[in-house]
Amino acid sequence: MVRARVAGPPFLLSLVLGLWGITRQGSIWRDEVVTVQVAHRSLPELWRLLGGIDAVHGLYYLLLHGVFALWDGGLVALRLPSVLATALAAALLADLGRRLAGAAAGLAAGLVFALLPAIQQYAQEGRSYALVTAAVVLAGWQLVRARQRPGGWAWAGYGLAVLLGGLLHEFAVLAVAAHGVSMLWARAGRRVLLGWALAVAGAAAGLAPLAVLSGRQADQVGWITTPGLADVWAPALTSAVGALCWWLLGRGPAAALAVVGLPWLVVPPAVLILVSYLDPLYVDRYVVFSYAGLALLVGGVLARGLQALPGRARRVVAVLAVPAAVAALLPVELGLRAPGARPNDVAAAARAVQELARPGDAVLFLPGARREAALYDPAAFAGLHDLALAEAGADSGTINGVEAEPAAITAALRGATGVVLVTDPRPRPAPNARDRAKAAALAKSFAPCRAVLVRGLKVVRYARPGECPAGAAGG
């Protein structure tokens, strides 16, 4: 009953926040579009794709494939697994805090976790990061359980949770490094360390095939750059907050929260950032699960502060704390649920194509990866001939399909009277010969008539010189 009182409120709060505005006003960004179109492929098509790219997300795509097979519910079906995973993580984290420092600390940690803006963001995203976070929280819960009640089954549960997290995304194994620091900090005995090491070894063996396969696909993260100040300041700030919480928690019973929470918060992003100065890999969403450590620490401090209040004041603060926090965060929460909350809005780009296109027009994507808009909303592109596409993604075992050779693209453009271009807002050097051929042919033989800017994307209609509708030329 105590566990239900501790885990229930964070679960419900996280669920409500996750369901609130889950469609984000019909917007979707390109990474989510990849999830939608890949998860809708047949199992043989999915297997073929993962052999060449995106193996790191394979289990997640398979899970979403099952979701869409049961209920193809659009944006709600896409994001609901993340909502449920986040709610489960909030409940597990609350029970973890209870095990470490009592019911008040656990309840506060679970509620803080549900309210964190970063957690709310990924709770409403059709990608794997919320599920990874839930798996990492489960591993932390199993670790504490195994330490408190050592035994083969407890360590097996921990190893399976680590394996699940790693299969959902390999960087979840960075949590294991944090667990190792916690074990050393707590001066765990040899028997505990042996059980932990065996569990980790078993999980590593299970992850080895995925590690080998994804290592061959390392070029797909070639877009990641060496971390700069803009990347480092947020983990540095949260680490400083975590250190302050450690100091405030002191040496009492609540100090166990710091032993688990501080390495959880600091180690995964720190390791990934340091590695990224040799081989750039750091993206903040890859280690979003580290915020669970922050929630444990902040929850412990809040619980200690609450317990220091007189009885009546304590009850008033306890009742009003969550509504006050939701109200204080309301501008951030509304922003997270707005179409502009993500790097781009592919759905808006598809609507712009539908608005600009004229009968007989063709369509081009520059670079070719901007084809996500057509993959997400084929109806918006009905009647538009994709001049560059030679083989669709599902047929070629790729995400966006295979484009024709540059000469074939140039030849196809000669017969076009109007072209709708989906591109990036700011012109960039064409990354390959195909895209250079598109840009050169448009510049030579067409004039821009009208452009529509949406979040992170630009849609332009081109026509032959002198054939733009009156008042539209030069748009």
XYZ file of C-alpha atoms in Angstrom, residues 93 113 116 118-119 234-235 238 264-265 284 287-296:
21
model
C 11.956 6.111 -9.811
C 11.004 13.588 -12.709
C 11.261 18.098 -15.717
C 13.376 17.509 -20.830
C 11.406 14.493 -19.654
C 23.434 22.338 -19.769
C 25.084 19.156 -18.399
C 22.734 20.206 -13.944
C 23.669 8.768 -12.681
C 23.399 12.489 -13.433
C 21.868 15.536 -25.443
C 21.681 10.641 -22.421
C 18.323 12.135 -21.451
C 18.000 9.268 -18.942
C 20.595 11.037 -16.766
C 17.825 13.425 -15.630
C 16.522 10.600 -13.444
C 19.587 11.124 -11.267
C 18.770 14.827 -10.976
C 15.205 13.973 -9.944
C 16.467 11.678 -7.168
